[in-house]
Coordinates of C-alpha atoms and ligand atoms in Angstrom, one line a residue:
X244 CA -15.7 -5.7 20.2
X245 CA -15.0 -2.0 20.2
X246 CA -15.2 -1.3 23.9
X247 CA -13.3 1.6 25.2
X248 CA -13.3 3.6 22.1
X249 CA -13.9 7.3 22.5
X250 CA -14.5 8.8 19.1
X251 CA -14.6 6.5 16.2
X252 CA -15.1 7.0 12.5
X253 CA -18.0 5.2 11.0
X254 CA -16.3 3.7 8.0
X255 CA -18.3 2.8 5.0
X256 CA -17.4 -0.8 5.8
X257 CA -19.8 -2.7 8.1
X258 CA -17.0 -3.4 10.5
X259 CA -14.9 -0.9 12.4
X260 CA -11.4 -1.6 13.6
X261 CA -11.9 -2.9 17.2
X262 CA -10.8 -0.4 19.8
X263 CA -9.8 2.2 17.2
X264 CA -9.5 5.7 18.5
X265 CA -9.6 8.7 16.3
X266 CA -6.1 10.1 15.7
X267 CA -4.3 7.1 17.3
X268 CA -4.6 4.3 14.7
X269 CA -1.3 3.1 13.2
X270 CA -1.4 0.5 10.4
X271 CA 1.3 -0.9 8.3
X272 CA 1.7 -2.5 4.9
X273 CA 4.6 -4.9 5.1
X274 CA 5.6 -6.1 1.6
X275 CA 8.6 -8.4 1.2
X276 CA 10.8 -6.9 -1.6
X277 CA 10.9 -10.2 -3.4
X278 CA 8.8 -9.3 -6.5
X279 CA 6.5 -6.7 -7.9
X280 CA 3.2 -5.8 -6.3
X281 CA 0.2 -7.7 -7.4
X282 CA -3.5 -6.9 -7.0
X283 CA -3.6 -8.9 -3.8
X284 CA -0.9 -6.7 -2.3
X285 CA -2.9 -3.7 -3.6
X286 CA -5.9 -4.9 -1.6
X287 CA -3.8 -5.0 1.6
X288 CA -2.2 -1.7 0.9
X289 CA -5.4 0.1 0.1
X290 CA -7.2 -1.3 3.2
X291 CA -4.3 -0.3 5.5
X292 CA -4.3 3.2 4.0
X293 CA -8.0 3.4 4.2
X294 CA -8.2 2.7 7.9
X295 CA -5.1 4.8 8.8
X296 CA -6.7 7.8 7.1
X297 CA -10.3 7.1 8.1
X298 CA -9.1 7.3 11.7
X299 CA -6.7 10.2 11.0
X300 CA -3.9 8.0 12.0
X301 CA -0.7 6.8 10.4
X302 CA 0.3 4.3 7.7
X303 CA 3.8 2.7 7.8
X304 CA 5.2 1.2 4.7
X305 CA 7.6 -1.5 6.0
X306 CA 9.8 -3.5 3.8
X307 CA 9.9 -6.9 5.4
X308 CA 13.4 -7.6 4.2
X309 CA 14.5 -10.6 6.3
X310 CA 15.3 -13.1 3.6
X311 CA 18.3 -12.0 1.5
X312 CA 18.0 -14.9 -0.9
X313 CA 14.8 -13.5 -2.5
X314 CA 15.1 -9.8 -2.0
X315 CA 16.4 -7.1 -4.3
X316 CA 16.7 -3.3 -4.5
X317 CA 15.0 -3.5 -7.8
X318 CA 11.9 -4.9 -6.2
X319 CA 12.0 -2.4 -3.3
X320 CA 12.1 0.5 -5.8
X321 CA 9.3 -0.9 -7.9
X322 CA 7.1 -1.3 -4.8
X323 CA 7.5 2.3 -3.9
X324 CA 6.7 3.3 -7.4
X325 CA 3.6 1.1 -7.7
X326 CA 2.3 2.3 -4.3
X327 CA 2.7 5.9 -5.6
X328 CA 0.7 4.8 -8.8
X329 CA -2.0 3.6 -6.5
X330 CA -2.0 7.0 -4.8
X331 CA -0.6 5.4 -1.6
X332 CA 2.1 7.2 0.3
X333 CA 3.1 6.0 3.7
X334 CA 3.6 8.5 6.5
X335 CA 6.8 6.6 7.2
X336 CA 8.9 4.1 5.3
X337 CA 10.7 1.6 7.4
X338 CA 12.7 -1.7 7.0
X339 CA 12.6 -4.8 9.2
X340 CA 16.4 -4.8 8.7
X341 CA 16.6 -1.6 10.7
X342 CA 15.8 -3.8 13.7
X343 CA 18.2 -6.6 13.2
X344 CA 20.3 -5.6 16.2
X345 CA 17.2 -5.1 18.4
X346 CA 15.7 -8.4 17.3
X347 CA 18.9 -10.1 18.0
X348 CA 18.9 -8.8 21.6
X349 CA 15.3 -9.8 22.0
X350 CA 16.1 -13.3 20.8
X351 CA 18.9 -13.5 23.3
X352 CA 16.4 -12.4 26.0
X353 CA 14.1 -15.2 24.9
X354 CA 16.9 -17.7 25.3
X355 CA 17.8 -16.4 28.7
X356 CA 14.2 -16.7 29.8
X357 CA 14.3 -20.3 28.8
X358 CA 11.8 -19.6 26.0
X359 CA 13.9 -20.5 22.9
X360 CA 16.4 -23.1 22.0
X361 CA 18.9 -23.9 19.3
X362 CA 18.1 -27.0 17.2
X363 CA 20.3 -28.9 14.7
X364 CA 17.7 -31.6 14.0
X365 CA 17.8 -32.2 10.2
X366 CA 14.8 -30.4 8.6
X367 CA 13.1 -33.6 7.4
X368 CA 13.1 -35.0 10.9
X369 CA 12.1 -31.7 12.4
X370 CA 9.1 -31.6 10.1
X371 CA 8.1 -35.1 11.1
X372 CA 8.4 -34.3 14.8
X373 CA 6.3 -31.2 14.4
X374 CA 3.7 -33.2 12.4
X375 CA 3.2 -35.9 15.1
X376 CA 3.9 -33.7 18.1
X377 CA 7.1 -35.1 19.4
X378 CA 9.6 -33.0 21.2
X379 CA 13.0 -32.3 19.6
X380 CA 16.0 -34.0 21.1
X381 CA 17.5 -30.5 21.6
X382 CA 14.5 -29.1 23.4
X383 CA 16.2 -29.4 26.8
X384 CA 19.5 -27.9 25.9
X385 CA 20.8 -25.6 28.6
X386 CA 20.5 -21.8 28.4
X387 CA 24.3 -21.6 28.4
X388 CA 24.6 -24.0 25.4
X389 CA 21.8 -22.2 23.6
X390 CA 23.5 -18.8 24.1
X391 CA 26.8 -20.1 22.9
X392 CA 25.4 -21.6 19.8
X393 CA 23.2 -18.6 19.0
X394 CA 25.5 -15.7 19.9
X395 CA 28.7 -17.4 18.5
X396 CA 28.0 -20.2 16.0
X397 CA 24.8 -18.9 14.4
X398 CA 25.7 -15.3 14.6
X399 CA 29.0 -15.9 12.9
X400 CA 27.6 -18.3 10.4
X401 CA 30.0 -21.1 11.3
X402 CA 29.6 -24.6 10.1
X403 CA 28.0 -25.5 13.4
X404 CA 25.8 -22.4 13.3
X405 CA 24.6 -23.3 9.8
X406 CA 23.3 -26.6 11.1
X407 CA 21.2 -24.9 13.7
X408 CA 18.2 -22.7 13.9
X409 CA 16.5 -21.0 16.8
X410 CA 13.1 -22.2 17.8
X411 CA 10.6 -20.6 20.2
X412 CA 9.8 -23.1 23.0
X413 CA 6.1 -22.9 23.0
X414 CA 4.3 -26.2 23.0
X415 CA 5.6 -29.1 20.9
X416 CA 2.2 -30.9 21.1
X417 CA -0.1 -28.0 20.8
X418 CA -3.3 -28.8 18.8
X419 CA -2.6 -25.6 16.8
X420 CA 0.5 -26.8 14.9
X421 CA 1.7 -23.2 14.4
X422 CA 2.6 -23.3 18.1
X423 CA 4.7 -26.4 17.9
X424 CA 8.0 -24.7 18.6
X425 CA 8.2 -22.6 15.4
X426 CA 11.6 -21.7 13.9
X427 CA 12.4 -18.0 14.6
X428 CA 16.0 -17.5 13.4
X429 CA 17.9 -19.2 10.6
X430 CA 21.4 -18.7 9.1
X431 CA 21.8 -17.4 5.6
X432 CA 25.2 -16.4 4.1
X433 CA 23.7 -14.6 1.1
X434 CA 24.6 -10.9 1.4
X435 CA 21.6 -8.7 2.3
X436 CA 20.7 -5.9 0.0
X437 CA 20.9 -3.4 2.8
X438 CA 23.1 -4.8 5.5
X439 CA 25.5 -6.7 3.3
X440 CA 27.4 -9.4 5.2
X441 CA 27.0 -7.8 8.7
X442 CA 24.5 -10.6 9.6
X443 CA 24.8 -14.3 9.0
X444 CA 21.4 -15.1 10.5
X445 CA 18.0 -13.6 10.0
X446 CA 14.7 -13.6 12.0
X447 CA 11.9 -15.5 10.5
X448 CA 8.7 -13.6 9.5
X449 CA 6.8 -15.1 12.4
X450 CA 9.2 -13.6 14.9
X451 CA 10.0 -10.4 13.1
X452 CA 6.5 -9.2 12.4
X453 CA 5.1 -9.2 16.0
X454 CA 8.3 -7.7 17.3
X455 CA 8.5 -4.9 14.8
X456 CA 4.8 -4.2 14.8
X457 CA 5.0 -3.6 18.6
X458 CA 8.2 -1.6 18.5
X459 CA 6.9 0.7 15.7
X460 CA 3.7 1.5 17.5
X461 CA 1.3 -0.3 15.2
X462 CA -2.1 -0.5 16.8
X463 CA -3.9 -2.7 14.3
X464 CA -2.1 -5.4 12.3
X465 CA -4.2 -6.3 9.2
X466 CA -3.5 -9.8 8.1
X467 CA -5.1 -12.1 5.6
X468 CA -7.2 -14.7 7.4
X469 CA -5.6 -17.8 5.9
X470 CA -2.9 -17.2 8.6
X471 CA -5.5 -17.1 11.4
X472 CA -3.8 -20.2 12.9
X473 CA -0.7 -18.2 13.4
X474 CA -2.4 -15.5 15.4
X475 CA -1.7 -17.2 18.8
X476 CA 1.9 -17.5 17.8
X477 CA 2.1 -13.7 17.1
X478 CA 0.5 -13.0 20.5
X479 CA 2.8 -15.5 22.2
X480 CA 5.9 -13.7 21.0
X481 CA 4.8 -10.3 22.1
X482 CA 3.8 -11.6 25.5
X483 CA 7.0 -13.6 26.0
X484 CA 9.1 -10.5 25.3
X485 CA 6.8 -8.2 27.3
X486 CA 6.1 -6.2 24.2
X487 CA 3.0 -4.0 23.8
X488 CA 0.3 -6.2 22.3
X489 CA -1.1 -5.3 18.9
X490 CA -4.6 -6.0 17.7
X491 CA -4.9 -8.4 14.8
X492 CA -7.6 -7.7 12.3
X493 CA -7.9 -10.2 9.5
X494 CA -9.4 -9.8 6.1
X495 CA -10.1 -12.1 3.2
X496 CA -7.3 -12.9 0.7
X497 CA -8.0 -11.8 -2.8
X498 CA -8.1 -14.6 -5.4
X499 CA -9.1 -14.5 -9.0
X500 CA -10.1 -17.3 -11.3
X501 CA -7.3 -18.7 -13.5
X502 CA -4.8 -16.3 -11.9
X503 CA -1.7 -16.9 -9.8
X504 CA -1.3 -14.3 -7.0
X505 CA 2.1 -15.3 -5.6
X506 CA 5.3 -13.5 -6.3
X507 CA 7.1 -16.9 -6.3
X508 CA 4.9 -18.3 -9.0
X509 CA 4.9 -15.1 -11.1
X510 CA 8.7 -15.1 -10.9
X511 CA 8.6 -18.6 -12.4
X512 CA 6.7 -17.3 -15.4
X513 CA 9.2 -14.5 -15.8
X514 CA 12.2 -16.9 -15.5
X515 CA 10.7 -19.3 -18.1
X516 CA 10.0 -16.4 -20.5
X517 CA 6.3 -17.3 -20.6
X518 CA 5.7 -13.6 -20.2
X519 CA 7.7 -10.5 -21.2
X520 CA 8.3 -9.2 -17.7
X521 CA 6.6 -8.3 -14.5
X522 CA 4.5 -5.7 -16.3
X523 CA 3.1 -8.2 -18.8
X524 CA -0.5 -7.4 -19.5
X525 CA -1.5 -11.0 -18.7
X526 CA 0.0 -10.6 -15.2
X527 CA -2.1 -9.7 -12.1
X528 CA 0.6 -7.3 -11.0
X529 CA -0.3 -3.6 -10.5
X530 CA 1.8 -2.8 -13.6
X531 CA 0.3 -5.6 -15.6
X532 CA -3.3 -4.7 -15.0
X533 CA -2.5 -1.0 -15.6
X534 CA -0.9 -1.9 -18.9
X535 CA -4.0 -3.8 -19.8
X536 CA -6.0 -0.7 -19.2
X537 CA -7.1 -0.8 -15.5
X538 CA -7.3 2.6 -13.9
X539 CA -6.2 3.3 -10.4
X540 CA -9.7 4.5 -9.6
X541 CA -11.2 1.3 -11.0
X542 CA -8.9 -0.9 -8.9
X543 CA -9.4 1.2 -5.7
X544 CA -13.2 1.2 -6.1
X545 CA -13.1 -2.5 -6.5
X546 CA -11.0 -3.0 -3.4
X547 CA -13.1 -0.7 -1.3
X548 CA -16.3 -2.3 -2.6
X549 CA -14.9 -5.7 -1.4
X550 CA -14.4 -4.1 2.0
X551 CA -13.1 -6.4 4.7
X552 CA -15.0 -9.4 3.3
X553 CA -13.6 -12.5 5.1
X554 CA -14.8 -14.9 2.5
X555 CA -12.0 -16.3 0.4
X556 CA -13.7 -16.7 -2.9
X557 CA -12.3 -17.1 -6.4
X558 CA -13.4 -13.9 -8.1
X559 CA -13.9 -13.5 -11.7
X560 CA -12.0 -10.6 -13.3
X561 CA -15.2 -9.4 -15.0
X562 CA -16.2 -7.8 -11.6
X563 CA -13.1 -5.5 -11.6
X564 CA -13.3 -4.7 -15.3
X565 CA -16.9 -3.8 -15.1
X566 CA -16.1 -1.2 -12.4
X567 CA -13.2 0.0 -14.5
X568 CA -15.5 0.5 -17.5
X569 CA -17.6 2.8 -15.4
X570 CA -14.6 5.0 -15.0
X571 CA -13.3 5.0 -18.6
X572 CA -16.5 5.1 -20.5
X573 CA -17.4 8.7 -19.8
X574 CA -13.9 10.0 -20.6
X575 CA -12.4 7.7 -23.3
X576 CA -12.3 9.5 -26.6
X577 CA -14.0 7.6 -29.4
X578 CA -12.4 6.8 -32.7
X579 CA -13.1 4.5 -35.7
X580 CA -11.3 1.3 -36.7
X581 CA -12.2 -1.2 -39.4
X582 CA -10.8 -4.8 -39.4
X583 CA -8.1 -4.9 -42.0
X584 CA -8.7 -8.5 -42.8
X585 CA -11.2 -8.6 -45.7
X586 CA -12.2 -5.0 -45.2
X587 CA -14.8 -4.1 -47.9
X588 CA -14.4 -1.1 -50.1
X589 CA -17.6 0.9 -50.6
X590 CA -17.9 3.2 -53.5
X591 CA -20.3 6.1 -52.8
X592 CA -21.3 7.0 -56.3
X593 CA -22.6 10.4 -55.3
X594 CA -20.0 11.0 -52.5
X595 CA -17.5 13.9 -52.3
X596 CA -15.1 13.7 -55.2
X597 CA -12.3 15.1 -53.1
X598 CA -12.1 14.2 -49.5
X599 CA -13.6 16.7 -47.0
X600 CA -12.9 17.0 -43.4
X601 CA -14.9 18.2 -40.4
X602 CA -14.3 18.8 -36.8
X603 CA -16.4 16.6 -34.5
X604 CA -16.4 15.9 -30.7
X605 CA -14.3 12.9 -29.6
X606 CA -17.1 11.9 -27.2
X607 CA -20.7 12.7 -28.1
X608 CA -21.8 13.0 -24.5
X609 CA -18.7 14.7 -23.0
X610 CA -17.5 17.8 -25.0
X611 CA -14.6 18.2 -22.5
X612 CA -12.9 15.3 -24.1
X613 CA -12.1 17.6 -27.1
X614 CA -12.5 17.4 -30.9
X615 CA -11.2 15.2 -33.7
X616 CA -11.1 15.4 -37.4
X617 CA -13.4 13.2 -39.5
X618 CA -12.7 12.7 -43.2
X619 CA -15.5 12.1 -45.7
X620 CA -14.7 10.6 -49.1
X621 CA -16.4 8.7 -51.9
X622 CA -14.3 5.6 -51.1
X623 CA -14.8 4.1 -47.7
X624 CA -14.1 0.8 -45.9
X625 CA -16.4 -1.2 -43.8
X626 CA -16.0 -4.4 -41.8
X627 CA -16.6 -7.7 -43.7
X628 CA -18.8 -8.6 -40.8
X629 CA -21.1 -5.6 -41.6
X630 CA -21.0 -6.1 -45.4
X631 CA -23.7 -8.8 -45.9
X632 CA -26.1 -6.3 -47.4
X633 CA -28.8 -6.6 -50.0
X634 CA -29.0 -4.5 -53.2
X635 CA -31.6 -1.8 -52.5
X636 CA -31.1 -2.0 -48.7
X637 CA -30.9 1.3 -46.8
X638 CA -28.5 1.5 -43.9
X639 CA -26.9 4.2 -41.8
X640 CA -23.3 5.2 -41.8
X641 CA -22.6 6.3 -38.3
X642 CA -22.2 10.1 -37.9
X643 CA -22.8 10.6 -41.6
X644 CA -26.2 9.6 -42.8
X645 CA -28.2 7.0 -44.7
X646 CA -26.9 5.1 -47.7
X647 CA -28.7 3.0 -50.2
X648 CA -26.9 -0.1 -51.5
X649 CA -27.0 -0.5 -55.3
X650 CA -24.5 -3.3 -56.0
X651 CA -22.8 -6.0 -53.9
X652 CA -20.0 -8.0 -55.5
X653 CA -19.2 -11.4 -53.8
X654 CA -16.9 -14.3 -54.2
X655 CA -18.5 -17.2 -52.4
X656 CA -19.6 -15.8 -49.0
X657 CA -17.0 -13.1 -49.1
X658 CA -18.1 -9.6 -50.0
X659 CA -15.5 -8.0 -52.3
X660 CA -16.9 -4.6 -52.9
X661 CA -20.1 -2.5 -52.7
X662 CA -21.5 0.4 -54.6
X663 CA -24.0 2.7 -52.9
X664 CA -25.5 6.1 -52.9
X665 CA -25.6 8.6 -50.0
X666 CA -29.2 9.3 -49.1
X667 CA -28.7 12.0 -46.5
X668 CA -32.4 12.9 -46.4
X669 CA -33.1 9.4 -45.2
X670 CA -34.2 8.9 -41.6
X671 CA -31.6 7.1 -39.5
X672 CA -34.3 6.0 -37.1
X673 CA -35.8 3.9 -39.7
X674 CA -32.7 1.8 -40.5
X675 CA -31.8 -1.3 -38.5
X676 CA -28.1 -1.3 -39.3
X677 CA -25.7 1.4 -38.1
X678 CA -22.3 0.7 -39.7
X679 CA -18.9 1.9 -38.8
X680 CA -17.0 3.2 -41.9
X681 CA -13.6 4.7 -42.5
X682 CA -12.6 7.0 -45.4
X683 CA -10.2 5.0 -47.6
X684 CA -7.7 7.8 -47.9
X685 CA -3.9 7.7 -47.4
X686 CA -4.5 9.1 -43.8
X687 CA -5.7 5.8 -42.3
X688 CA -3.5 4.4 -39.6
X689 CA -2.5 0.7 -39.3
X690 CA -3.0 -0.6 -35.8
X691 CA -2.3 -4.0 -34.2
X692 CA -5.2 -4.8 -31.8
X693 CA -4.1 -7.3 -29.1
X694 CA -6.2 -9.4 -26.8
X695 CA -5.1 -11.8 -24.2
X696 CA -6.3 -14.9 -22.4
X697 CA -5.5 -16.1 -18.9
X698 CA -2.1 -17.8 -18.5
X699 CA -3.5 -20.9 -16.9
X700 CA -6.4 -23.1 -17.8
X701 CA -7.6 -24.2 -14.3
X702 CA -9.9 -22.0 -12.3
X703 CA -8.0 -22.6 -9.0
X704 CA -4.6 -24.3 -9.0
X705 CA -4.0 -26.3 -5.9
X706 CA -0.6 -26.4 -4.1
X707 CA 0.1 -29.9 -5.5
X708 CA -0.8 -29.0 -9.1
X709 CA 2.1 -28.6 -11.5
X710 CA 1.7 -25.2 -13.2
X711 CA 3.3 -26.6 -16.3
X712 CA 0.3 -29.0 -16.8
X713 CA -2.1 -26.1 -16.9
X714 CA -0.6 -23.5 -19.2
X715 CA -2.9 -22.0 -21.8
X716 CA -1.3 -22.8 -25.1
X717 CA -2.0 -19.4 -26.7
X718 CA -2.6 -16.3 -24.7
X719 CA -2.0 -13.5 -27.1
X720 CA -4.2 -12.7 -30.1
X721 CA -3.4 -10.1 -32.7
X722 CA -5.6 -8.6 -35.3
X723 CA -4.8 -5.9 -37.8
X724 CA -7.1 -2.9 -38.2
X725 CA -7.2 0.4 -39.9
X726 CA -8.0 3.4 -37.8
X727 CA -8.8 7.1 -38.4
X728 CA -6.0 9.6 -38.6
X729 CA -6.6 10.9 -35.1
X730 CA -5.2 7.7 -33.7
X731 CA -1.7 8.7 -35.0
X732 CA -1.6 11.3 -32.2
X733 CA -2.3 9.0 -29.3
X734 CA 0.4 8.5 -26.7
X735 CA 1.4 5.4 -24.8
X736 CA -1.1 4.9 -21.9
X737 CA -4.0 6.6 -23.6
X738 CA -7.3 4.8 -23.1
X739 CA -9.8 5.1 -26.0
X740 CA -12.9 3.5 -27.5
X741 CA -13.2 2.2 -31.0
X742 CA -16.9 2.6 -31.7
X743 CA -18.7 -0.6 -31.8
X744 CA -15.5 -2.5 -31.0
X745 CA -14.6 -1.7 -27.4
X746 CA -12.0 -0.1 -25.2
X747 CA -8.3 -0.1 -25.9
X748 CA -5.2 1.1 -24.2
X749 CA -2.3 2.4 -26.4
X750 CA 0.8 0.3 -25.6
X751 CA 3.0 1.5 -28.5
X752 CA 2.0 4.7 -30.2
X753 CA 2.0 5.1 -34.0
X754 CA 5.1 6.0 -35.8
X755 CA 5.6 6.6 -39.5
X756 CA 5.8 3.1 -41.1
X757 CA 5.1 1.3 -37.8
X758 CA 1.7 0.1 -36.6
X759 CA 0.4 1.4 -33.3
X760 CA -0.2 -1.4 -30.8
X761 CA -3.4 -1.3 -28.7
X762 CA -4.5 -3.7 -26.0
X763 CA -8.1 -4.7 -25.7
X764 CA -9.5 -3.6 -22.3
X765 CA -11.9 -6.1 -21.0
X766 CA -15.2 -4.5 -20.2
X767 CA -16.5 -7.1 -17.8
X768 CA -19.1 -8.5 -20.3
X769 CA -17.3 -11.7 -21.3
X770 CA -16.0 -14.0 -18.6
X771 CA -13.2 -15.1 -20.9
X772 CA -13.2 -14.5 -24.6
X773 CA -11.3 -17.6 -25.6
X774 CA -11.7 -19.8 -22.5
Ligands
LIG238 P1 3.2 -13.5 -2.2 O1 3.0 -15.0 -2.0 O2 2.6 -13.0 -3.5 O3 4.7 -13.2 -2.1 P2 3.0 -12.5 0.4 O4 1.9 -12.4 1.3 O5 4.1 -13.5 0.7 O6 2.5 -12.8 -1.1 P3 4.2 -10.1 1.1 O7 5.0 -9.1 0.4 O8 4.7 -10.7 2.3 O9 3.6 -11.1 0.1 O10 2.8 -9.4 1.5 C1 2.5 -8.0 1.8 C2 1.1 -7.9 2.3 O11 0.2 -8.2 1.2 C3 0.8 -8.9 3.4 O12 0.2 -8.2 4.4 C4 -0.1 -9.9 2.8 O13 -1.0 -10.4 3.7 C5 -0.8 -9.1 1.7 N1 -1.2 -10.0 0.6 C6 -0.5 -10.8 -0.2 N2 -1.2 -11.4 -1.1 C7 -2.5 -11.1 -0.8 C8 -3.8 -11.4 -1.4 N3 -3.9 -12.3 -2.5 N4 -4.9 -10.8 -1.0 C9 -4.8 -9.9 0.0 N5 -3.7 -9.5 0.6 C10 -2.5 -10.1 0.2
LIG239 MG1 5.4 -12.9 2.6
LIG240 MG1 4.1 -15.6 -0.1

């Protein structure tokens, strides 16, 4: 498939771009500024950038802003920011709206060539005709009439214009329904966020993309393969307008279990206040997953590892989180936290009468992570879950030493308090229980640990499913914990590990009198904690 190439770059993917030449590849990422970027868009963006740079070519970021009803400057700005977060910078930023005049002229050419016609068939009827393969009653309108309607009525958004649309005259009974005279221009009186009220009609995606791709010098148009049926339409438009053809290269759409990857559906959750905003940690947006503790490296590694895979499968999030864990584990500083609910006080009868502190590494295997302060005292707290100990039992307090339990006070099954003696000469290799403990001094920091579940209960929502029927009743879970004093210094965005608990990202840092809020970062081990 790659005939004619001179010097090509052997990508780490199994498949090269067909006909790609070193230094000459131009790709583009064409988001519509109608929402925030989600991880599906991230896949498209990363692949486009990957190929552009692997072939020492050029990446165009193009805002596909042809539908003023859905588009906003806010979204446009957020897309640029999120691409920057992903480390993606286009060599050029363009706008489909820059070509409105040019596209208008090309549409006029198409009419003059007898390859497009204006149609005021009501939309229901038009849909029906397209379904069964009947020609529109307007298909044989004269070129003069079409020009008049398009350049006067539609262009000026008159009442007559609003009733019409422009359709490519391809083949009303084609087996491929995408070729049954698709609509290519439609009126819309909503002011456009860049061109205001200058235009009253706008090109449809299916017309705009092949035209602008060709004009901008794109060599390879990467598209998700669920639109493969529309490829012949793309090619038809370039051919009908004598535009330079562009090679289409399709890749598999990214889908995740129990996840909606559609700006329209995500907007619905925002509008209904089911989530805080587009950066909600339950959202599959670039901002949402970052807030949840996904690193850019983790996400990029995931996308590259998927490569161009054409299979549209419903992935489990654990795949991405497991890759993310590989990135964070070697660098996340480690601290201590004990569940506040039913924490068990342990009196160390021979422990230090006044608290002592020592400097210890934040990460045992990586000294570069820095040091922290550990406080030792004769009163410590342990988790209720760890407290089911027998009198006389020897256990190890992590990073301290062995302890021999002398007294356990219970109320029913609940351990209320423990007395023990430090036995620092004891061999930690001989104990089976290694427990997390926290000095019970005034320095301990209250933290709110938050975990989340997927927003929807069904693995894969079908188009006809009503989202409202599949909402997970509770998707946010809080638990209070007490953490060591070093946690007070953490900043928003810091990623840490609480030993024996897991990874967390600081969402709201600690402030005097206010709990720090930390989000659990999935580590890929559990498919879904609560599902
Ligand atoms: P949405 O339905 O979320 O709005 P879209 O495809 O309409 O998605 P665009 O802004 O038009 O959104 O898409 C920009 C690019 O991102 C397109 O090239 C599109 O193919 C790609 N893309 C969108 N969703 C996915 C996905 N789930 N997996 C891979 N690529 C995607
Ligand atoms: Mg789109
Ligand atoms: Mg869409």
